[in-house]
Amino acid sequence: MSSDDLPPLHRASSAAATRSVHRAAGRGELVRVRSGAFVERSAWEALDGTQRYRLLVRAAVPSLGARLVVSHESALALHGRSLLRAWPADVHVTDARRERGQAWAGVVKHAAALTPDDLVVIDGTMATSLTRTCVDIALTRGFDVAVACADECLRRTPTSTPLLLAKLAERPHARGRIAAAAAALSFASGLSDSGGESWCRCRLHELGAPVPVLQQSFWDRQGRIGSVDFWFEEHGVIVEFDGDQKYLASRYANGRSASEVVLHERRRERRLLAVPAVRTVVRVDWSDLVAPWRLRVLLVDSGLPVR
């Protein structure tokens, strides 16, 4: 994992450098990332939320000390993974020598044992492995965030659900959260194609919808139509999550414009509806996940049973 896509930090390493950096910051040329660490304003404004948080973590590393290991959301960022919610304002680390957690100067210390296979080095920084990171997040965050993190881990790495659960079993002192963490990790699936799909699956689960088949492929006389996000075979219902990235992200667009992707999706939906087993297609977007009562209405109107 490389951080070459991040701009260089300007550090106030001496009295003269401190005066120079603070003068530049006062003129609006630099943005303060963390105490003693600044970045060019133009470079900062070009970064997305994930890149800004990774830069914050990188700015904090020199002050952490040798025994502290970057962990939780901070390790997730260094691994280049996404977070379903907004990134935290603090840098998270694990201290294997502590018995209780602590927070100071924008750094949150977690007290937990670490084994050699929990550790990796990313750009010279000691961090928790992605498997350990997913377990840490499952123990500290809500169900949907934990599922989305584990989904991405299962989708993009060689890990497995049994491996995640085995790593969780090594954490007996977290017994107050073990059951919830195990439920999230067991629910995770590498077949979810994005964080939005992961959250949508969690919402379907919360609403008591039947268990869908993920990434079911459909065919007609023209050939393969494609796979769908959620297929409820007994009810003939397809649920598709329509996040913005489906129309804007390059890995989905394949060189097509957003309008071309929309036309393709319309043709694809017409072909799906012509399949005898398909009764209806339900399209869900972020607003339906933020307000799950709206998703419930969509499901009920489609004929899917929910609580």
Coordinates of C-alpha atoms in Angstrom, one line a residue:
M1 CA 0.0 0.0 0.0
S2 CA 1.5 3.3 -1.0
S3 CA 0.6 6.9 0.1
D4 CA 2.2 8.4 -3.0
D5 CA -1.2 9.9 -3.9
L6 CA -1.0 12.1 -0.8
P7 CA 0.7 15.5 -0.9
P8 CA 3.8 16.1 1.3
L9 CA 3.4 17.5 4.8
H10 CA 5.2 20.6 5.9
R11 CA 6.4 20.1 9.5
A12 CA 7.5 22.7 11.9
S13 CA 10.7 20.9 12.9
S14 CA 12.6 24.0 14.2
A15 CA 12.0 27.4 15.5
A16 CA 12.7 29.0 12.1
A17 CA 10.6 26.4 10.3
T18 CA 7.8 27.0 12.8
R19 CA 7.7 30.7 12.1
S20 CA 7.9 30.2 8.3
V21 CA 5.1 27.6 8.4
H22 CA 2.8 29.6 10.6
R23 CA 3.3 32.7 8.4
A24 CA 2.3 30.7 5.3
A25 CA -0.7 29.3 7.2
G26 CA -1.6 32.8 8.3
R27 CA -1.6 33.9 4.6
G28 CA -3.9 31.0 3.8
E29 CA -1.3 29.1 1.8
L30 CA -1.2 26.1 4.1
V31 CA -3.9 24.1 6.0
R32 CA -3.1 22.7 9.4
V33 CA -3.6 19.0 9.4
R34 CA -2.4 18.4 12.9
S35 CA -0.3 20.2 15.4
G36 CA 3.0 20.8 13.7
A37 CA 1.9 19.4 10.3
F38 CA 0.6 21.5 7.4
V39 CA -0.2 20.9 3.8
E40 CA -0.6 23.1 0.7
R41 CA -4.2 24.5 0.6
S42 CA -4.6 23.7 -3.1
A43 CA -3.5 20.1 -2.5
W44 CA -5.8 19.8 0.6
E45 CA -8.8 21.0 -1.4
A46 CA -8.2 18.4 -4.1
L47 CA -8.4 15.5 -1.6
D48 CA -11.5 13.5 -0.8
G49 CA -12.6 12.6 2.7
T50 CA -10.7 9.3 2.8
Q51 CA -7.4 10.9 1.6
R52 CA -7.7 13.7 4.1
Y53 CA -8.1 11.2 6.9
R54 CA -5.2 9.2 5.7
L55 CA -3.1 12.4 5.7
L56 CA -4.2 13.0 9.3
V57 CA -3.0 9.6 10.3
R58 CA 0.3 10.0 8.5
A59 CA 0.7 13.4 10.2
A60 CA 0.2 11.8 13.6
V61 CA 2.6 8.8 13.2
P62 CA 5.9 10.5 14.2
S63 CA 4.4 11.5 17.6
L64 CA 2.9 8.1 18.4
G65 CA 5.8 6.2 19.8
A66 CA 7.3 2.8 18.8
R67 CA 4.9 0.6 20.7
L68 CA 1.6 2.1 19.4
V69 CA 0.1 0.4 16.4
V70 CA -2.3 2.2 14.1
S71 CA -5.6 0.4 14.3
H72 CA -9.4 0.5 13.9
E73 CA -10.6 3.1 11.4
S74 CA -7.1 4.6 11.1
A75 CA -5.7 1.2 9.9
L76 CA -8.7 0.8 7.6
A77 CA -7.7 4.1 5.9
L78 CA -4.1 3.1 5.6
H79 CA -5.2 -0.1 3.9
G80 CA -7.0 2.0 1.3
R81 CA -10.5 0.7 2.3
S82 CA -13.7 2.7 2.7
L83 CA -15.9 3.4 5.7
L84 CA -19.7 3.5 5.5
R85 CA -19.9 6.5 7.8
A86 CA -17.8 9.7 8.0
W87 CA -14.2 9.2 9.1
P88 CA -13.5 10.0 12.8
A89 CA -11.7 13.2 13.9
D90 CA -9.2 11.3 15.9
V91 CA -6.4 8.8 15.1
H92 CA -6.9 5.3 16.5
V93 CA -4.1 3.2 17.8
T94 CA -3.8 0.0 19.9
D95 CA -1.4 -0.3 22.9
A96 CA -0.8 -3.9 23.9
R97 CA 0.7 -2.8 27.2
R98 CA -2.3 -0.9 28.5
E99 CA -5.2 -2.4 30.4
R100 CA -7.6 0.4 29.8
G101 CA -8.2 2.8 26.9
Q102 CA -7.2 6.4 26.8
A103 CA -7.7 9.5 24.6
W104 CA -5.4 12.4 24.4
A105 CA -4.4 15.2 21.8
G106 CA -6.6 13.7 19.0
V107 CA -5.4 10.2 19.5
V108 CA -7.6 7.4 20.9
K109 CA -5.7 4.5 22.5
H110 CA -7.3 1.1 22.6
A111 CA -6.0 -1.5 25.1
A112 CA -5.8 -5.0 23.6
A113 CA -3.3 -7.8 23.0
L114 CA -1.7 -8.1 19.6
T115 CA -0.2 -11.2 18.0
P116 CA 2.5 -11.2 15.3
D117 CA 0.0 -12.0 12.6
D118 CA -2.1 -9.0 13.6
L119 CA 0.7 -6.6 12.4
V120 CA 1.6 -5.3 9.0
V121 CA 3.8 -2.4 7.8
I122 CA 2.2 0.1 5.5
D123 CA 4.6 2.7 4.1
G124 CA 6.8 2.3 7.1
T125 CA 4.0 2.5 9.6
M126 CA 3.0 -0.4 11.9
A127 CA -0.7 -1.1 11.6
T128 CA -3.1 -3.9 12.3
S129 CA -3.8 -6.4 9.5
L130 CA -7.0 -6.0 7.5
T131 CA -8.5 -9.1 9.2
R132 CA -7.7 -7.8 12.7
T133 CA -8.9 -4.3 11.7
C134 CA -12.3 -5.7 10.6
V135 CA -12.7 -7.5 13.9
D136 CA -11.7 -4.3 15.8
I137 CA -14.4 -2.4 13.9
A138 CA -17.0 -5.1 14.5
L139 CA -16.3 -4.8 18.2
T140 CA -16.5 -1.0 18.3
R141 CA -19.0 0.1 15.6
G142 CA -22.6 -0.6 14.7
F143 CA -23.9 -3.5 12.7
D144 CA -24.1 -1.8 9.3
V145 CA -20.6 -0.3 9.5
A146 CA -19.1 -3.6 10.7
V147 CA -20.9 -5.5 7.9
A148 CA -19.8 -3.1 5.2
C149 CA -16.2 -3.3 6.4
A150 CA -16.2 -7.1 6.5
D151 CA -17.9 -7.3 3.1
E152 CA -15.2 -5.2 1.5
C153 CA -12.5 -7.3 3.3
L154 CA -14.1 -10.5 2.0
R155 CA -14.5 -9.1 -1.5
R156 CA -11.0 -7.8 -2.0
T157 CA -8.7 -10.0 0.1
P158 CA -8.1 -13.7 0.6
T159 CA -9.6 -13.7 4.1
S160 CA -12.8 -15.7 4.9
T161 CA -15.7 -15.6 7.4
P162 CA -14.2 -18.5 9.5
L163 CA -10.9 -16.6 9.7
L164 CA -12.7 -13.4 10.9
L165 CA -14.6 -15.4 13.5
A166 CA -11.5 -17.2 14.6
K167 CA -9.7 -13.9 15.1
L168 CA -12.8 -12.6 17.0
A169 CA -12.6 -15.7 19.3
E170 CA -9.1 -14.5 20.4
R171 CA -10.7 -11.5 22.1
P172 CA -12.3 -13.0 25.3
H173 CA -11.9 -9.7 27.2
A174 CA -14.4 -8.1 24.7
R175 CA -17.1 -10.4 25.8
G176 CA -19.6 -7.6 26.1
R177 CA -19.5 -7.0 22.4
I178 CA -18.6 -10.5 21.1
A179 CA -22.2 -11.5 20.2
A180 CA -22.9 -8.4 18.2
A181 CA -19.6 -8.5 16.5
A182 CA -20.0 -12.2 15.6
A183 CA -23.5 -11.5 14.2
A184 CA -22.1 -8.8 11.9
L185 CA -19.1 -10.9 10.7
S186 CA -21.3 -13.9 10.1
F187 CA -23.7 -11.7 8.1
A188 CA -21.0 -10.4 5.9
S189 CA -20.6 -11.5 2.3
G190 CA -17.9 -10.9 -0.3
L191 CA -20.7 -10.8 -2.9
S192 CA -21.7 -7.3 -1.9
D193 CA -20.3 -5.0 -4.6
S194 CA -20.2 -1.7 -2.7
G195 CA -20.8 -0.1 0.7
G196 CA -24.2 1.0 -0.5
E197 CA -25.1 -2.6 -1.3
S198 CA -23.9 -3.7 2.1
W199 CA -26.0 -1.1 3.9
C200 CA -29.0 -1.9 1.7
R201 CA -28.6 -5.6 2.7
C202 CA -28.5 -4.6 6.4
R203 CA -31.7 -2.5 6.0
L204 CA -33.5 -5.4 4.3
H205 CA -32.4 -7.6 7.2
E206 CA -33.6 -5.0 9.8
L207 CA -37.0 -4.7 8.1
G208 CA -37.5 -8.5 8.2
A209 CA -37.4 -9.1 4.4
P210 CA -36.7 -12.6 3.2
V211 CA -33.1 -13.6 2.6
P212 CA -32.2 -12.7 -1.0
V213 CA -29.8 -14.3 -3.4
L214 CA -26.9 -12.0 -4.1
Q215 CA -25.5 -11.3 -7.6
Q216 CA -28.0 -13.7 -9.3
S217 CA -27.4 -13.8 -13.1
F218 CA -30.2 -13.6 -15.6
W219 CA -30.3 -14.7 -19.3
D220 CA -32.6 -14.3 -22.2
R221 CA -32.5 -15.1 -25.9
Q222 CA -30.0 -12.4 -26.5
G223 CA -27.6 -13.9 -24.0
R224 CA -26.6 -12.9 -20.5
I225 CA -28.5 -9.8 -19.2
G226 CA -26.2 -9.5 -16.1
S227 CA -26.4 -10.0 -12.4
V228 CA -28.7 -8.2 -10.0
D229 CA -28.0 -7.0 -6.4
F230 CA -30.8 -8.9 -4.7
W231 CA -33.1 -11.6 -6.0
F232 CA -36.1 -12.8 -4.1
E233 CA -37.0 -15.8 -6.2
E234 CA -40.1 -16.9 -4.4
H235 CA -41.7 -13.5 -4.9
G236 CA -40.3 -12.7 -8.3
V237 CA -38.8 -9.4 -7.0
I238 CA -35.4 -7.9 -7.9
V239 CA -34.0 -5.1 -5.7
E240 CA -31.2 -3.0 -7.2
F241 CA -29.2 -0.4 -5.2
D242 CA -28.7 2.7 -7.4
G243 CA -25.8 4.6 -5.8
D244 CA -24.3 7.5 -7.7
Q245 CA -21.1 5.4 -8.4
K246 CA -23.1 3.1 -10.6
Y247 CA -23.5 6.0 -13.0
L248 CA -20.3 8.0 -12.3
A249 CA -17.5 5.7 -11.2
S250 CA -15.2 4.6 -13.9
R251 CA -15.2 0.9 -12.9
Y252 CA -18.9 0.7 -13.5
A253 CA -19.1 3.1 -16.5
N254 CA -16.5 1.3 -18.6
G255 CA -15.8 4.4 -20.6
R256 CA -19.4 5.4 -21.0
S257 CA -21.0 8.7 -20.1
A258 CA -23.5 8.9 -17.3
S259 CA -26.4 9.3 -19.8
E260 CA -25.2 6.2 -21.7
V261 CA -25.1 4.3 -18.4
V262 CA -28.7 5.4 -17.7
L263 CA -29.8 4.2 -21.1
H264 CA -28.0 0.9 -20.6
E265 CA -29.7 0.4 -17.3
R266 CA -33.2 1.1 -18.8
R267 CA -32.6 -1.5 -21.5
R268 CA -31.3 -3.9 -19.0
E269 CA -34.4 -3.5 -16.8
R270 CA -36.7 -4.0 -19.8
R271 CA -34.9 -7.3 -20.5
L272 CA -35.1 -8.4 -16.9
L273 CA -38.9 -7.7 -16.7
A274 CA -39.3 -9.8 -19.8
V275 CA -37.9 -12.8 -17.9
P276 CA -40.9 -15.0 -16.9
A277 CA -39.7 -15.4 -13.3
V278 CA -39.3 -11.7 -12.7
R279 CA -42.4 -9.8 -11.6
T280 CA -41.0 -6.4 -10.7
V281 CA -37.7 -4.5 -10.2
V282 CA -37.4 -2.2 -7.2
R283 CA -34.7 0.5 -7.3
V284 CA -33.3 1.8 -4.1
D285 CA -31.0 4.8 -3.5
W286 CA -29.2 6.4 -0.6
S287 CA -32.3 8.4 0.5
D288 CA -34.2 5.2 1.0
L289 CA -31.5 3.8 3.3
V290 CA -31.3 7.0 5.3
A291 CA -35.1 6.9 5.9
P292 CA -35.8 3.1 6.1
W293 CA -39.6 3.7 6.3
R294 CA -39.3 4.7 2.6
L295 CA -37.6 1.4 1.8
R296 CA -40.3 -0.4 3.7
V297 CA -43.0 1.2 1.5
L298 CA -41.1 0.2 -1.6
L299 CA -40.8 -3.4 -0.4
V300 CA -44.5 -3.6 0.6
D301 CA -45.6 -2.2 -2.7
S302 CA -43.5 -4.7 -4.5
G303 CA -45.3 -7.6 -2.6
L304 CA -42.3 -8.5 -0.4
P305 CA -43.3 -9.5 3.1
V306 CA -41.6 -7.4 5.8
R307 CA -42.2 -7.0 9.5

